[in-house]
mmCIF file of C-alpha atoms (C1' of nucleotides) in Angstrom:
data_model
loop_
_atom_site.group_PDB
_atom_site.id
_atom_site.type_symbol
_atom_site.label_atom_id
_atom_site.label_comp_id
_atom_site.label_asym_id
_atom_site.label_seq_id
_atom_site.Cartn_x
_atom_site.Cartn_y
_atom_site.Cartn_z
ATOM 1 C CA MET A 11 -50.928 24.095 -22.960
ATOM 2 C CA ASP A 12 -49.936 24.643 -26.554
ATOM 3 C CA THR A 13 -46.523 23.409 -27.597
ATOM 4 C CA THR A 14 -46.691 23.770 -31.360
ATOM 5 C CA ASP A 15 -43.595 25.291 -32.869
ATOM 6 C CA TYR A 16 -44.025 26.972 -36.207
ATOM 7 C CA ASP A 17 -41.429 27.312 -38.876
ATOM 8 C CA LEU A 18 -41.577 31.008 -39.634
ATOM 9 C CA GLU A 19 -39.683 30.455 -42.850
ATOM 10 C CA ASN A 20 -42.319 28.184 -44.149
ATOM 11 C CA LEU A 21 -45.757 28.699 -42.712
ATOM 12 C CA PRO A 22 -48.459 26.170 -43.553
ATOM 13 C CA PRO A 23 -50.709 27.684 -46.222
ATOM 14 C CA ASP A 24 -53.820 26.590 -44.366
ATOM 15 C CA LEU A 25 -52.863 28.326 -41.132
ATOM 16 C CA SER A 26 -56.039 29.569 -39.478
ATOM 17 C CA TYR A 27 -56.233 33.025 -37.987
ATOM 18 C CA GLU A 28 -56.550 31.475 -34.552
ATOM 19 C CA ASP A 29 -53.369 29.512 -35.100
ATOM 20 C CA PHE A 30 -51.673 32.606 -36.405
ATOM 21 C CA LEU A 31 -52.530 34.495 -33.220
ATOM 22 C CA GLN A 32 -51.129 31.595 -31.203
ATOM 23 C CA MET A 33 -47.974 31.921 -33.184
ATOM 24 C CA LEU A 34 -47.703 35.594 -32.323
ATOM 25 C CA LEU A 35 -47.779 34.941 -28.588
ATOM 26 C CA PRO A 36 -44.122 33.971 -28.140
ATOM 27 C CA LEU A 37 -43.107 36.932 -30.287
ATOM 28 C CA ARG A 38 -45.084 39.232 -28.025
ATOM 29 C CA ASP A 39 -43.525 37.659 -24.954
ATOM 30 C CA SER A 40 -40.064 38.508 -26.198
ATOM 31 C CA LEU A 41 -41.068 42.036 -27.089
ATOM 32 C CA ASP A 42 -42.768 42.586 -23.739
ATOM 33 C CA ILE A 43 -39.778 41.321 -21.815
ATOM 34 C CA LEU A 44 -37.368 43.648 -23.584
ATOM 35 C CA GLY A 45 -39.734 46.549 -24.236
ATOM 36 C CA GLY A 46 -40.535 49.563 -22.125
ATOM 37 C CA LYS A 47 -38.326 52.395 -21.049
ATOM 38 C CA TRP A 48 -36.152 50.695 -18.429
ATOM 39 C CA LYS A 49 -35.874 46.932 -18.999
ATOM 40 C CA LEU A 50 -32.823 46.973 -21.227
ATOM 41 C CA GLN A 51 -30.958 49.373 -18.993
ATOM 42 C CA ILE A 52 -31.585 47.176 -15.981
ATOM 43 C CA ILE A 53 -30.558 44.034 -17.823
ATOM 44 C CA PHE A 54 -27.338 45.691 -18.931
ATOM 45 C CA SER A 55 -26.653 46.936 -15.438
ATOM 46 C CA LEU A 56 -27.017 43.404 -14.060
ATOM 47 C CA LYS A 57 -24.891 42.014 -16.868
ATOM 48 C CA PHE A 58 -21.895 43.429 -15.029
ATOM 49 C CA GLY A 59 -22.424 41.622 -11.766
ATOM 50 C CA ARG A 60 -24.591 41.476 -8.685
ATOM 51 C CA LYS A 61 -25.958 44.812 -7.688
ATOM 52 C CA ARG A 62 -27.893 46.217 -4.798
ATOM 53 C CA PHE A 63 -31.157 48.042 -5.343
ATOM 54 C CA LYS A 64 -29.811 51.523 -4.741
ATOM 55 C CA GLU A 65 -26.710 50.712 -6.687
ATOM 56 C CA ILE A 66 -28.773 49.963 -9.787
ATOM 57 C CA GLN A 67 -30.832 53.055 -9.190
ATOM 58 C CA ARG A 68 -27.721 55.225 -9.055
ATOM 59 C CA GLU A 69 -26.467 53.642 -12.265
ATOM 60 C CA ILE A 70 -29.642 54.469 -14.134
ATOM 61 C CA PRO A 71 -30.282 58.183 -13.853
ATOM 62 C CA GLY A 72 -33.941 59.092 -13.845
ATOM 63 C CA ILE A 73 -35.467 55.783 -12.798
ATOM 64 C CA THR A 74 -37.775 56.014 -9.793
ATOM 65 C CA SER A 75 -37.743 53.379 -7.071
ATOM 66 C CA LYS A 76 -41.278 52.476 -8.031
ATOM 67 C CA MET A 77 -40.312 51.638 -11.602
ATOM 68 C CA LEU A 78 -37.121 49.875 -10.595
ATOM 69 C CA SER A 79 -38.989 47.810 -8.052
ATOM 70 C CA LYS A 80 -41.652 46.872 -10.564
ATOM 71 C CA GLU A 81 -39.215 45.998 -13.334
ATOM 72 C CA LEU A 82 -37.050 43.895 -11.051
ATOM 73 C CA LYS A 83 -40.144 41.970 -10.005
ATOM 74 C CA ASP A 84 -40.943 41.356 -13.666
ATOM 75 C CA LEU A 85 -37.432 40.113 -14.340
ATOM 76 C CA GLU A 86 -37.592 37.863 -11.306
ATOM 77 C CA MET A 87 -40.994 36.507 -12.298
ATOM 78 C CA ASN A 88 -39.607 35.619 -15.705
ATOM 79 C CA ASP A 89 -36.694 33.893 -14.048
ATOM 80 C CA LEU A 90 -34.271 36.292 -15.695
ATOM 81 C CA ALA A 91 -32.942 37.775 -12.473
ATOM 82 C CA THR A 92 -32.433 36.396 -9.001
ATOM 83 C CA ARG A 93 -33.041 38.299 -5.797
ATOM 84 C CA TYR A 94 -30.763 37.637 -2.843
ATOM 85 C CA VAL A 95 -31.770 38.874 0.583
ATOM 86 C CA HIS A 96 -28.966 39.021 3.128
ATOM 87 C CA ASN A 97 -29.923 38.681 6.729
ATOM 88 C CA THR A 98 -27.939 41.701 7.806
ATOM 89 C CA ALA A 99 -29.279 44.608 9.802
ATOM 90 C CA PRO A 100 -30.737 46.387 8.006
ATOM 91 C CA ILE A 101 -31.270 43.752 5.363
ATOM 92 C CA THR A 102 -29.409 44.198 2.114
ATOM 93 C CA VAL A 103 -30.760 42.947 -1.173
ATOM 94 C CA GLU A 104 -28.843 42.011 -4.254
ATOM 95 C CA TYR A 105 -29.970 41.243 -7.769
ATOM 96 C CA GLU A 106 -28.200 39.137 -10.312
ATOM 97 C CA LEU A 107 -28.833 38.243 -13.916
ATOM 98 C CA SER A 108 -29.594 34.517 -13.859
ATOM 99 C CA GLU A 109 -27.882 31.992 -16.085
ATOM 100 C CA TYR A 110 -31.157 31.735 -17.917
ATOM 101 C CA GLY A 111 -31.219 35.514 -18.249
ATOM 102 C CA LYS A 112 -28.033 35.287 -20.257
ATOM 103 C CA THR A 113 -29.879 33.401 -22.990
ATOM 104 C CA LEU A 114 -31.358 36.759 -23.990
ATOM 105 C CA LYS A 115 -28.005 37.615 -25.486
ATOM 106 C CA SER A 116 -28.666 36.346 -28.999
ATOM 107 C CA VAL A 117 -32.002 38.147 -29.273
ATOM 108 C CA VAL A 118 -30.537 41.377 -27.988
ATOM 109 C CA ILE A 119 -27.629 41.120 -30.390
ATOM 110 C CA GLU A 120 -29.967 40.477 -33.293
ATOM 111 C CA LEU A 121 -32.103 43.474 -32.341
ATOM 112 C CA TYR A 122 -29.019 45.623 -32.037
ATOM 113 C CA LYS A 123 -27.638 44.508 -35.367
ATOM 114 C CA TRP A 124 -30.837 45.139 -37.239
ATOM 115 C CA GLY A 125 -31.364 48.466 -35.477
ATOM 116 C CA SER A 126 -27.853 49.644 -36.318
ATOM 117 C CA ALA A 127 -28.192 48.647 -39.941
ATOM 118 C CA HIS A 128 -31.571 50.350 -40.010
ATOM 119 C CA ARG A 129 -30.150 53.653 -38.767
ATOM 120 C CA LYS A 130 -27.647 53.549 -41.587
ATOM 121 C CA HIS A 131 -30.290 52.563 -44.101
ATOM 122 C CA ILE A 132 -32.587 55.418 -43.123
ATOM 123 C CA THR A 133 -29.975 58.137 -42.931
ATOM 124 C CA SER A 134 -28.405 57.091 -46.226
ATOM 125 C CA LYS A 135 -31.572 57.984 -48.130
ATOM 126 C CA MET B 27 -24.541 61.521 -37.115
ATOM 127 C CA ASP B 28 -23.126 58.753 -34.973
ATOM 128 C CA THR B 29 -21.935 55.655 -36.733
ATOM 129 C CA THR B 30 -20.159 53.819 -33.929
ATOM 130 C CA ASP B 31 -20.942 50.135 -33.816
ATOM 131 C CA TYR B 32 -20.469 48.420 -30.495
ATOM 132 C CA ASP B 33 -19.594 44.816 -29.939
ATOM 133 C CA LEU B 34 -22.262 43.777 -27.488
ATOM 134 C CA GLU B 35 -20.256 40.692 -26.589
ATOM 135 C CA ASN B 36 -17.370 42.733 -25.468
ATOM 136 C CA LEU B 37 -18.201 46.225 -24.333
ATOM 137 C CA PRO B 38 -15.351 48.623 -23.587
ATOM 138 C CA PRO B 39 -14.910 48.808 -19.797
ATOM 139 C CA ASP B 40 -14.664 52.598 -19.928
ATOM 140 C CA LEU B 41 -17.978 53.035 -21.749
ATOM 141 C CA SER B 42 -19.564 56.253 -20.517
ATOM 142 C CA TYR B 43 -23.225 56.394 -19.673
ATOM 143 C CA GLU B 44 -23.778 58.739 -22.598
ATOM 144 C CA ASP B 45 -22.194 56.235 -24.932
ATOM 145 C CA PHE B 46 -24.233 53.484 -23.397
ATOM 146 C CA LEU B 47 -27.434 55.382 -24.096
ATOM 147 C CA GLN B 48 -26.262 55.873 -27.686
ATOM 148 C CA MET B 49 -25.810 52.161 -27.885
ATOM 149 C CA LEU B 50 -29.356 51.560 -26.741
ATOM 150 C CA LEU B 51 -30.841 53.656 -29.535
ATOM 151 C CA PRO B 52 -30.659 51.040 -32.302
ATOM 152 C CA LEU B 53 -32.058 48.461 -29.906
ATOM 153 C CA ARG B 54 -35.005 50.733 -29.193
ATOM 154 C CA ASP B 55 -35.531 51.333 -32.889
ATOM 155 C CA SER B 56 -35.918 47.620 -33.509
ATOM 156 C CA LEU B 57 -38.262 47.227 -30.574
ATOM 157 C CA ASP B 58 -40.364 50.208 -31.616
ATOM 158 C CA ILE B 59 -40.671 48.989 -35.162
ATOM 159 C CA LEU B 60 -41.909 45.563 -34.128
ATOM 160 C CA GLY B 61 -43.717 46.537 -30.928
ATOM 161 C CA GLY B 62 -47.279 47.603 -30.406
ATOM 162 C CA LYS B 63 -50.461 45.719 -30.929
ATOM 163 C CA TRP B 64 -50.684 45.636 -34.723
ATOM 164 C CA LYS B 65 -47.281 45.942 -36.370
ATOM 165 C CA LEU B 66 -46.454 42.266 -36.502
ATOM 166 C CA GLN B 67 -49.876 41.353 -37.786
ATOM 167 C CA ILE B 68 -49.604 43.888 -40.590
ATOM 168 C CA ILE B 69 -46.102 42.773 -41.500
ATOM 169 C CA PHE B 70 -47.257 39.173 -41.661
ATOM 170 C CA SER B 71 -50.241 40.136 -43.745
ATOM 171 C CA LEU B 72 -48.023 41.909 -46.259
ATOM 172 C CA LYS B 73 -45.588 39.016 -46.258
ATOM 173 C CA PHE B 74 -48.105 37.156 -48.398
ATOM 174 C CA GLY B 75 -48.315 39.682 -51.172
ATOM 175 C CA ARG B 76 -49.589 43.095 -52.114
ATOM 176 C CA LYS B 77 -52.746 44.028 -50.375
ATOM 177 C CA ARG B 78 -55.246 46.829 -50.514
ATOM 178 C CA PHE B 79 -56.122 48.860 -47.462
ATOM 179 C CA LYS B 80 -59.516 47.296 -46.833
ATOM 180 C CA GLU B 81 -58.131 43.891 -47.639
ATOM 181 C CA ILE B 82 -55.613 44.164 -44.827
ATOM 182 C CA GLN B 83 -58.280 45.520 -42.539
ATOM 183 C CA ARG B 84 -60.507 42.538 -43.229
ATOM 184 C CA GLU B 85 -57.621 40.167 -42.611
ATOM 185 C CA ILE B 86 -56.916 41.639 -39.194
ATOM 186 C CA PRO B 87 -60.096 41.507 -37.156
ATOM 187 C CA GLY B 88 -60.422 44.342 -34.703
ATOM 188 C CA ILE B 89 -58.079 46.858 -36.247
ATOM 189 C CA THR B 90 -59.604 50.276 -36.862
ATOM 190 C CA SER B 91 -58.882 52.275 -40.006
ATOM 191 C CA LYS B 92 -57.184 54.865 -37.836
ATOM 192 C CA MET B 93 -54.674 52.394 -36.459
ATOM 193 C CA LEU B 94 -54.124 50.674 -39.789
ATOM 194 C CA SER B 95 -53.552 53.990 -41.492
ATOM 195 C CA LYS B 96 -51.101 55.090 -38.827
ATOM 196 C CA GLU B 97 -49.156 51.834 -38.767
ATOM 197 C CA LEU B 98 -48.896 51.693 -42.547
ATOM 198 C CA LYS B 99 -47.488 55.209 -42.515
ATOM 199 C CA ASP B 100 -44.919 54.109 -39.957
ATOM 200 C CA LEU B 101 -43.930 51.127 -42.051
ATOM 201 C CA GLU B 102 -43.672 53.322 -45.127
ATOM 202 C CA MET B 103 -41.607 55.932 -43.288
ATOM 203 C CA ASN B 104 -39.200 53.209 -42.239
ATOM 204 C CA ASP B 105 -39.004 52.017 -45.806
ATOM 205 C CA LEU B 106 -40.386 48.649 -44.803
ATOM 206 C CA ALA B 107 -43.501 48.861 -46.918
ATOM 207 C CA THR B 108 -44.272 50.542 -50.212
ATOM 208 C CA ARG B 109 -47.509 52.285 -51.077
ATOM 209 C CA TYR B 110 -48.796 52.054 -54.606
ATOM 210 C CA VAL B 111 -51.552 54.382 -55.744
ATOM 211 C CA HIS B 112 -53.334 53.304 -58.904
ATOM 212 C CA ASN B 113 -54.844 55.977 -61.007
ATOM 213 C CA THR B 114 -58.158 54.216 -61.326
ATOM 214 C CA ALA B 115 -61.508 55.764 -60.542
ATOM 215 C CA PRO B 116 -61.884 55.707 -57.646
ATOM 216 C CA ILE B 117 -58.232 55.363 -56.837
ATOM 217 C CA THR B 118 -57.080 52.058 -55.391
ATOM 218 C CA VAL B 119 -54.128 51.765 -53.057
ATOM 219 C CA GLU B 120 -51.911 48.778 -52.514
ATOM 220 C CA TYR B 121 -49.264 48.083 -49.933
ATOM 221 C CA GLU B 122 -46.351 45.736 -50.269
ATOM 222 C CA LEU B 123 -43.584 44.617 -47.961
ATOM 223 C CA SER B 124 -40.415 46.078 -49.470
ATOM 224 C CA GLU B 125 -37.317 44.054 -50.195
ATOM 225 C CA TYR B 126 -35.739 45.903 -47.310
ATOM 226 C CA GLY B 127 -38.700 44.950 -45.128
ATOM 227 C CA LYS B 128 -37.769 41.343 -45.639
ATOM 228 C CA THR B 129 -34.515 41.890 -43.754
ATOM 229 C CA LEU B 130 -36.615 41.884 -40.584
ATOM 230 C CA LYS B 131 -36.895 38.143 -40.959
ATOM 231 C CA SER B 132 -33.876 37.186 -38.875
ATOM 232 C CA VAL B 133 -34.854 39.441 -35.968
ATOM 233 C CA VAL B 134 -38.404 38.172 -36.005
ATOM 234 C CA ILE B 135 -37.219 34.592 -36.085
ATOM 235 C CA GLU B 136 -34.853 35.203 -33.194
ATOM 236 C CA LEU B 137 -37.633 36.822 -31.155
ATOM 237 C CA TYR B 138 -39.922 33.936 -31.947
ATOM 238 C CA LYS B 139 -37.348 31.330 -31.006
ATOM 239 C CA TRP B 140 -36.515 32.925 -27.693
ATOM 240 C CA GLY B 141 -40.186 33.534 -26.911
ATOM 241 C CA SER B 142 -41.104 29.912 -27.655
ATOM 242 C CA ALA B 143 -38.284 28.600 -25.530
ATOM 243 C CA HIS B 144 -39.289 30.996 -22.796
ATOM 244 C CA ARG B 145 -42.862 29.729 -22.729
ATOM 245 C CA LYS B 146 -41.530 26.248 -22.231
ATOM 246 C CA HIS B 147 -39.054 27.388 -19.621
ATOM 247 C CA ILE B 148 -41.703 29.175 -17.597
ATOM 248 C CA THR B 149 -44.352 26.471 -17.746
ATOM 249 C CA SER B 150 -41.861 23.743 -16.892
ATOM 250 C CA LYS B 151 -41.244 25.226 -13.459
ATOM 251 C "C1'" DT C 26 -30.140 64.202 19.207
ATOM 252 C "C1'" DA C 27 -30.674 64.944 14.407
ATOM 253 C "C1'" DT C 28 -29.643 63.355 9.974
ATOM 254 C "C1'" DA C 29 -28.919 60.149 6.298
ATOM 255 C "C1'" DC C 30 -29.042 55.411 4.187
ATOM 256 C "C1'" DC C 31 -31.525 51.272 2.685
ATOM 257 C "C1'" DA C 32 -35.234 48.799 0.110
ATOM 258 C "C1'" DG C 33 -38.785 49.581 -1.069
ATOM 259 C "C1'" DT C 34 -44.647 51.359 -0.773
ATOM 260 C "C1'" DA C 35 -48.380 54.515 -1.383
ATOM 261 C "C1'" DT C 36 -50.774 58.076 -3.599
ATOM 262 C "C1'" DA C 37 -51.636 61.298 -7.016
ATOM 263 C "C1'" DC C 38 -50.632 62.997 -11.377
ATOM 264 C "C1'" DT C 39 -49.362 63.253 -16.588
ATOM 265 C "C1'" DT C 40 -48.459 61.202 -20.949
ATOM 266 C "C1'" DT C 41 -49.020 57.882 -24.435
ATOM 267 C "C1'" DG C 42 -51.343 53.982 -27.018
ATOM 268 C "C1'" DA C 43 -55.311 52.449 -28.543
ATOM 269 C "C1'" DG C 44 -60.507 52.106 -29.322
ATOM 270 C "C1'" DA C 45 -65.249 53.900 -30.838
ATOM 271 C "C1'" DA C 46 -67.780 56.516 -33.659
ATOM 272 C "C1'" DA C 47 -68.738 59.787 -36.950
ATOM 273 C "C1'" DC C 48 -67.471 61.770 -41.117
ATOM 274 C "C1'" DC C 49 -65.349 62.909 -45.937
ATOM 275 C "C1'" DG C 50 -65.387 63.116 -51.277
ATOM 276 C "C1'" DG C 51 -65.579 60.396 -55.058
ATOM 277 C "C1'" DG C 52 -67.592 56.378 -57.297
ATOM 278 C "C1'" DT C 53 -70.685 52.473 -58.340
ATOM 279 C "C1'" DA C 54 -74.501 49.276 -58.289
ATOM 280 C "C1'" DA C 55 -79.842 48.560 -57.412
ATOM 281 C "C1'" DT D 26 -82.041 58.334 -55.793
ATOM 282 C "C1'" DT D 27 -80.655 55.891 -52.275
ATOM 283 C "C1'" DA D 28 -77.440 53.110 -50.276
ATOM 284 C "C1'" DC D 29 -72.998 51.196 -50.075
ATOM 285 C "C1'" DC D 30 -67.663 50.815 -51.093
ATOM 286 C "C1'" DC D 31 -63.051 52.847 -50.840
ATOM 287 C "C1'" DG D 32 -59.167 55.006 -48.349
ATOM 288 C "C1'" DG D 33 -58.746 57.200 -45.171
ATOM 289 C "C1'" DT D 34 -59.255 61.668 -41.239
ATOM 290 C "C1'" DT D 35 -61.251 63.794 -37.068
ATOM 291 C "C1'" DT D 36 -62.852 63.947 -32.443
ATOM 292 C "C1'" DC D 37 -63.618 62.057 -28.050
ATOM 293 C "C1'" DT D 38 -62.730 58.694 -24.642
ATOM 294 C "C1'" DC D 39 -60.384 55.302 -21.751
ATOM 295 C "C1'" DA D 40 -56.601 52.350 -19.876
ATOM 296 C "C1'" DA D 41 -51.861 51.542 -19.368
ATOM 297 C "C1'" DA D 42 -47.238 53.235 -18.793
ATOM 298 C "C1'" DG D 43 -44.539 56.240 -16.561
ATOM 299 C "C1'" DT D 44 -43.403 60.402 -13.261
ATOM 300 C "C1'" DA D 45 -43.310 63.068 -8.805
ATOM 301 C "C1'" DT D 46 -43.392 63.165 -4.208
ATOM 302 C "C1'" DA D 47 -43.897 61.661 0.206
ATOM 303 C "C1'" DC D 48 -43.382 58.048 3.467
ATOM 304 C "C1'" DT D 49 -41.807 53.691 6.254
ATOM 305 C "C1'" DG D 50 -38.945 51.084 10.003
ATOM 306 C "C1'" DG D 51 -34.673 49.933 11.220
ATOM 307 C "C1'" DT D 52 -29.730 51.203 11.540
ATOM 308 C "C1'" DA D 53 -25.504 53.731 11.329
ATOM 309 C "C1'" DT D 54 -23.191 58.157 11.500
ATOM 310 C "C1'" DA D 55 -22.123 63.176 12.930
#
DNA sequence: TATACCAGTATACTTTGAGAAACCGGGTAA
DNA sequence: TTACCCGGTTTCTCAAAGTATACTGGTATA
């Protein structure tokens, strides 16, 4: 497993293309985790507390249960959300943004800041 | 045109869903601009100076002229790259990361940092 | 007894992103 | 004169992402 951290400010001039592709991997991970049509909406929904499956679905108009199910699995797999199954009858399921999930905050804020500035930049031309 | 800036740390509790979707737009812009298979590679290529079309294509193994052409147009449209046409015979074309394009740095670094940490987080489980 | 809720699955379909290959007009070097 | 370089564009194809719709088994409600 590769554990090299690069300094993006100051890349080694002899960086091979292979190494460069390695360096792109973490960037892609971040983009994949936040990209797609529904991920951000789900993350924001969970940001405001534990929610049940249908509860999230009602909060996000247009999302199908298939997509919600799939995206929640992705979040869980990445340790960003936690799934709680309550042994009631019928079972109820709750999802929660994990503590680790909250570390996304700085990235999301940075993306939002740049995006906002960009909208102004583009429309001011 | 909407110019509201939200404080992601501290969202108004009465935020309507419409307003929330408005708030997502800049986030999506950032993700769209950096997402996809080739954008980051092209941006990094241009980071090291003006390049000609074929030069970029040679630097990025696997990219087709169709994709490169399309992505460069996107970058240009977003004012991130500048296209210089030289009146030589035959004409030569150069692309350069604009000064504005360099403002992407902080977002990219943030994405890289989170992604790197995430790889460690996931593999350490 | 019939209907609706819950937490999803299953299946089929459409849309989008990307790749492969051919092609273009103008130029240049063998 | 033939073949190749340059900066792309065009057409066709395929896979992935996303949508639509129906369904499940168990329970509560009218």
